[in-house]
CSV table of C-alpha atoms in Angstrom, one decimal:
chain,number,residue,atom,x,y,z
A,196,UNK,CA,70.1,40.9,94.1
A,197,UNK,CA,71.8,42.9,97.2
A,198,UNK,CA,71.4,46.2,97.5
A,199,UNK,CA,73.7,48.6,98.0
A,200,UNK,CA,74.8,51.0,101.1
A,201,UNK,CA,73.2,54.7,100.3
A,202,UNK,CA,76.9,55.8,101.3
A,203,UNK,CA,78.9,53.5,98.6
A,204,UNK,CA,76.5,54.3,95.6
A,205,UNK,CA,77.5,57.9,96.9
A,206,UNK,CA,81.6,56.7,96.5
A,207,UNK,CA,81.1,55.3,93.6
A,208,UNK,CA,80.4,58.7,91.8
A,209,UNK,CA,84.1,59.7,92.3
A,210,UNK,CA,84.9,63.3,93.3
A,211,UNK,CA,83.1,65.7,91.3
A,212,UNK,CA,82.5,69.7,91.5
A,213,UNK,CA,79.3,68.2,94.3
A,214,UNK,CA,81.5,65.2,96.5
A,215,UNK,CA,84.8,65.3,97.9
A,216,UNK,CA,86.4,62.7,100.0
A,217,UNK,CA,88.5,63.5,102.6
A,218,UNK,CA,91.3,60.5,104.7
A,219,UNK,CA,90.9,63.2,107.7
A,220,UNK,CA,90.2,66.9,108.5
A,221,UNK,CA,93.4,68.4,110.2
A,222,UNK,CA,93.4,72.1,109.3
A,223,UNK,CA,89.9,74.3,110.1
A,224,UNK,CA,90.9,76.8,107.6
A,225,UNK,CA,92.0,74.6,105.2
A,226,UNK,CA,88.4,72.7,104.8
A,227,UNK,CA,86.8,76.0,105.3
A,228,UNK,CA,88.3,76.5,102.2
A,229,UNK,CA,86.0,73.8,100.6
A,230,UNK,CA,82.8,75.2,102.8
A,231,UNK,CA,83.3,78.2,101.0
A,232,UNK,CA,83.4,76.6,97.4
A,233,UNK,CA,80.6,74.4,98.0
A,234,UNK,CA,78.5,77.7,99.6
A,235,UNK,CA,79.7,79.9,96.0
A,236,UNK,CA,79.2,77.2,93.5
A,237,UNK,CA,76.4,75.0,93.5
A,238,UNK,CA,76.9,73.2,97.1
A,239,UNK,CA,78.0,69.6,97.9
A,240,UNK,CA,79.1,67.0,100.3
A,241,UNK,CA,82.3,66.0,102.0
A,242,UNK,CA,82.8,62.4,102.7
A,243,UNK,CA,85.3,62.3,105.9
A,244,UNK,CA,86.7,59.2,106.7
A,245,UNK,CA,86.9,58.4,103.0
A,246,UNK,CA,90.4,57.9,100.9
A,247,UNK,CA,91.0,59.5,97.2
A,248,UNK,CA,90.5,56.5,95.8
A,249,UNK,CA,87.2,55.9,97.7
A,250,UNK,CA,88.2,53.2,99.8
A,251,UNK,CA,86.3,54.0,103.5
A,252,UNK,CA,89.0,54.1,105.8
A,253,UNK,CA,86.2,55.6,108.9
A,254,UNK,CA,87.1,59.1,110.6
A,255,UNK,CA,89.7,58.7,113.5
A,256,UNK,CA,87.2,60.2,116.2
A,257,UNK,CA,84.5,63.0,117.3
A,258,UNK,CA,87.3,65.5,116.6
A,259,UNK,CA,86.6,65.6,113.0
A,260,UNK,CA,83.1,66.7,113.6
A,261,UNK,CA,84.4,69.7,115.7
A,262,UNK,CA,87.1,70.4,113.0
A,263,UNK,CA,84.3,70.9,110.6
A,264,UNK,CA,82.3,72.7,112.9
A,265,UNK,CA,85.2,75.7,113.8
A,266,UNK,CA,85.8,75.9,109.8
A,267,UNK,CA,82.3,76.9,109.8
A,268,UNK,CA,81.8,78.8,113.1
A,269,UNK,CA,85.3,80.5,113.2
A,270,UNK,CA,87.0,80.4,109.5
A,271,UNK,CA,83.9,81.3,107.1
A,272,UNK,CA,82.5,84.7,106.2
A,273,UNK,CA,79.4,85.0,106.4
A,274,UNK,CA,79.1,81.6,108.0
A,275,UNK,CA,78.8,78.6,106.2
A,276,UNK,CA,76.3,76.0,107.6
A,277,UNK,CA,76.2,72.4,107.2
A,278,UNK,CA,74.3,69.4,107.9
A,279,UNK,CA,75.9,66.3,109.4
A,280,UNK,CA,75.0,62.4,108.7
A,281,UNK,CA,77.5,59.5,110.4
A,282,UNK,CA,76.9,56.2,108.3
A,283,UNK,CA,78.4,52.9,109.5
A,284,UNK,CA,79.5,51.0,107.1
A,285,UNK,CA,81.4,47.4,108.0
A,286,UNK,CA,82.8,48.6,111.6
A,287,UNK,CA,83.9,52.1,110.2
A,288,UNK,CA,81.9,55.5,110.4
A,289,UNK,CA,81.7,58.0,107.9
A,290,UNK,CA,80.5,61.5,108.3
A,291,UNK,CA,78.9,63.0,105.7
A,292,UNK,CA,79.1,67.0,105.5
A,293,UNK,CA,76.4,68.5,103.3
A,294,UNK,CA,76.5,72.2,102.4
A,295,UNK,CA,73.8,74.0,100.1
A,296,UNK,CA,73.8,76.6,97.8
A,297,UNK,CA,74.5,79.9,99.3
A,298,UNK,CA,72.5,82.8,99.2
A,299,UNK,CA,74.6,85.7,101.0
A,300,UNK,CA,77.5,85.1,98.7
A,301,UNK,CA,80.2,85.8,98.6
A,302,UNK,CA,81.5,83.4,101.1
A,303,UNK,CA,84.8,84.0,102.5
A,304,UNK,CA,87.4,81.5,104.1
A,305,UNK,CA,91.1,82.3,104.2
A,306,UNK,CA,94.0,81.6,102.1
A,307,UNK,CA,97.3,80.1,103.6
A,308,UNK,CA,98.4,83.2,104.6
A,309,UNK,CA,95.6,84.1,106.3
A,310,UNK,CA,93.5,86.6,104.2
A,311,UNK,CA,89.9,85.9,103.5
A,312,UNK,CA,89.3,85.5,99.6
A,313,UNK,CA,86.2,83.6,97.8
A,314,UNK,CA,86.3,80.4,96.9
A,315,UNK,CA,84.5,78.3,93.5
A,316,UNK,CA,84.1,74.3,93.1
A,317,UNK,CA,85.2,73.5,89.5
A,318,UNK,CA,85.6,69.9,89.3
A,319,UNK,CA,87.1,68.1,92.4
A,320,UNK,CA,88.6,70.9,93.0
A,321,UNK,CA,88.7,74.5,94.9
A,322,UNK,CA,89.6,77.3,93.1
A,323,UNK,CA,90.0,81.3,93.8
A,324,UNK,CA,86.5,83.3,92.4
A,325,UNK,CA,88.1,86.4,90.8
A,326,UNK,CA,86.9,90.2,91.4
A,327,UNK,CA,84.1,89.7,88.8
A,328,UNK,CA,82.4,87.0,90.4
A,329,UNK,CA,82.4,88.6,93.6
A,330,UNK,CA,81.1,92.0,92.3
A,331,UNK,CA,78.6,90.5,91.1
A,332,UNK,CA,77.4,88.6,94.1
A,333,UNK,CA,77.5,91.4,96.0
A,334,UNK,CA,75.4,93.2,93.3
A,335,UNK,CA,72.9,90.5,92.9
A,336,UNK,CA,72.5,90.7,96.9
A,337,UNK,CA,72.3,94.9,96.7
A,338,UNK,CA,68.7,96.5,97.6
A,339,UNK,CA,69.1,98.6,95.2
A,340,UNK,CA,69.7,96.9,92.0
A,341,UNK,CA,71.5,96.9,88.7
A,342,UNK,CA,70.6,98.7,85.5
A,343,UNK,CA,72.5,97.9,82.4
A,344,UNK,CA,73.1,100.5,80.1
A,345,UNK,CA,73.0,99.2,76.4
A,346,UNK,CA,77.1,101.0,75.5
A,347,UNK,CA,79.0,100.9,73.2
A,348,UNK,CA,81.3,98.4,74.9
A,349,UNK,CA,78.2,96.2,76.2
A,350,UNK,CA,77.4,96.0,72.0
A,351,UNK,CA,80.8,95.2,71.1
A,352,UNK,CA,80.8,92.2,73.9
A,353,UNK,CA,77.3,91.0,72.9
A,354,UNK,CA,78.2,90.9,69.0
A,355,UNK,CA,81.7,89.2,69.8
A,356,UNK,CA,79.9,86.1,71.3
A,357,UNK,CA,77.4,86.1,68.7
A,358,UNK,CA,80.4,84.3,66.8
A,359,UNK,CA,82.4,83.2,69.9
A,360,UNK,CA,81.2,80.8,72.4
A,361,UNK,CA,82.8,82.6,75.0
A,362,UNK,CA,85.2,85.7,76.0
A,363,UNK,CA,88.1,86.6,79.0
A,364,UNK,CA,88.2,89.8,80.8
A,365,UNK,CA,91.6,90.8,78.6
A,366,UNK,CA,89.6,89.9,75.6
A,367,UNK,CA,86.5,92.2,76.3
A,368,UNK,CA,89.2,94.9,77.5
A,369,UNK,CA,90.9,94.5,73.8
A,370,UNK,CA,87.7,94.5,71.4
A,371,UNK,CA,86.0,97.0,73.7
A,372,UNK,CA,88.8,99.2,74.2
A,373,UNK,CA,88.1,99.5,77.6
A,374,UNK,CA,90.1,99.8,81.0
A,375,UNK,CA,89.7,96.2,83.2
A,376,UNK,CA,88.0,98.6,86.1
A,377,UNK,CA,85.1,99.5,83.3
A,378,UNK,CA,84.8,95.4,82.3
A,379,UNK,CA,84.9,94.2,85.5
A,380,UNK,CA,81.9,96.4,86.1
A,381,UNK,CA,80.3,95.6,83.0
A,382,UNK,CA,80.7,92.2,83.3
A,383,UNK,CA,79.7,91.6,86.5
A,384,UNK,CA,76.7,94.1,86.1
A,385,UNK,CA,75.6,91.5,83.5
A,386,UNK,CA,76.0,87.8,85.6
A,387,UNK,CA,74.5,89.5,88.4
A,388,UNK,CA,71.4,90.3,86.5
A,389,UNK,CA,71.0,87.2,85.6
A,390,UNK,CA,72.2,87.2,81.5
A,391,UNK,CA,75.7,86.2,82.0
A,392,UNK,CA,77.9,83.1,83.4
A,393,UNK,CA,81.0,81.8,83.9
A,394,UNK,CA,82.7,79.0,83.1
A,395,UNK,CA,86.4,77.4,83.7
A,396,UNK,CA,88.9,76.6,81.4
A,397,UNK,CA,92.3,75.6,82.7
A,398,UNK,CA,91.6,77.2,85.7
A,399,UNK,CA,91.1,80.6,83.7
A,400,UNK,CA,87.2,82.0,84.4
A,401,UNK,CA,85.8,83.0,81.3
A,402,UNK,CA,82.4,84.2,80.5
A,403,UNK,CA,79.6,84.1,78.2
A,404,UNK,CA,75.6,84.3,77.6
A,405,UNK,CA,73.0,82.3,79.8
A,406,UNK,CA,71.0,80.5,77.3
A,407,UNK,CA,67.6,82.2,76.7
A,408,UNK,CA,68.0,84.8,78.3
A,409,UNK,CA,66.2,88.0,76.6
A,410,UNK,CA,67.9,90.8,76.8
A,411,UNK,CA,64.7,93.0,75.3
A,412,UNK,CA,66.3,95.7,73.7
C-alpha cells in the first residue's frame, strides 16, 4: 500500500474551519483577515498553491511568503505570528502557513475600507466578530477580572436558555426588557468568564450556555 504524502492527507480534508486553500496570495491586507480569523477562533492552516478543488497548482515565487509576512507584520494588530513549511510534491511547491489560536484576542485586520476589525472563522469563511465577542475577549484579558451579578436580566436569560438552545442579542433585549448596551455587557461578561459560548447560524452570532459550567448560585 502506497503511503500518502502528509500534504495530500491535509488536502483531502477539504476546506473547513481550520483549513483554507489559496491558489495565490496577491493582497496582504486581505490575507490578514484570514490570519485574524484563525487567531481569534481555533487556529488553522493556510495552504498556498492549492486550488479550491484541492488540485495543487504550486506557488509562483518567494513573493507568496513575503505577502504573508507583510500581512502578519504590517496588517494585523496585535501581530499574528505564523510558522511556514514548504512542501514539494511532483515538482510543485506548496506553502503551509500555520496560525495558532491566539491568547491576545481580539486580533484585528483591515476591512475593504481600511478600518481595523476583528474576524472569526466559521466553517470555510471569515466573518466579522461582533461587539459582544470583542468586549468578551478584552474582559478576559483584563487584570481586573469580571464580577457577574445575578440580576433579574441574568436570571431571565438563564431561564430562557433552560428551554431554548441559544439566544440572539435582540431576543435577550426583549425578554429581559433591557437596552442593547446592557445586553452586550451581560453577554460579554458571561463569555469572558467561560460560562457562555457563541455559535453561528446563517452568519448570525448567537449565544448559549457552555456545557458543564456551574454558576454556583
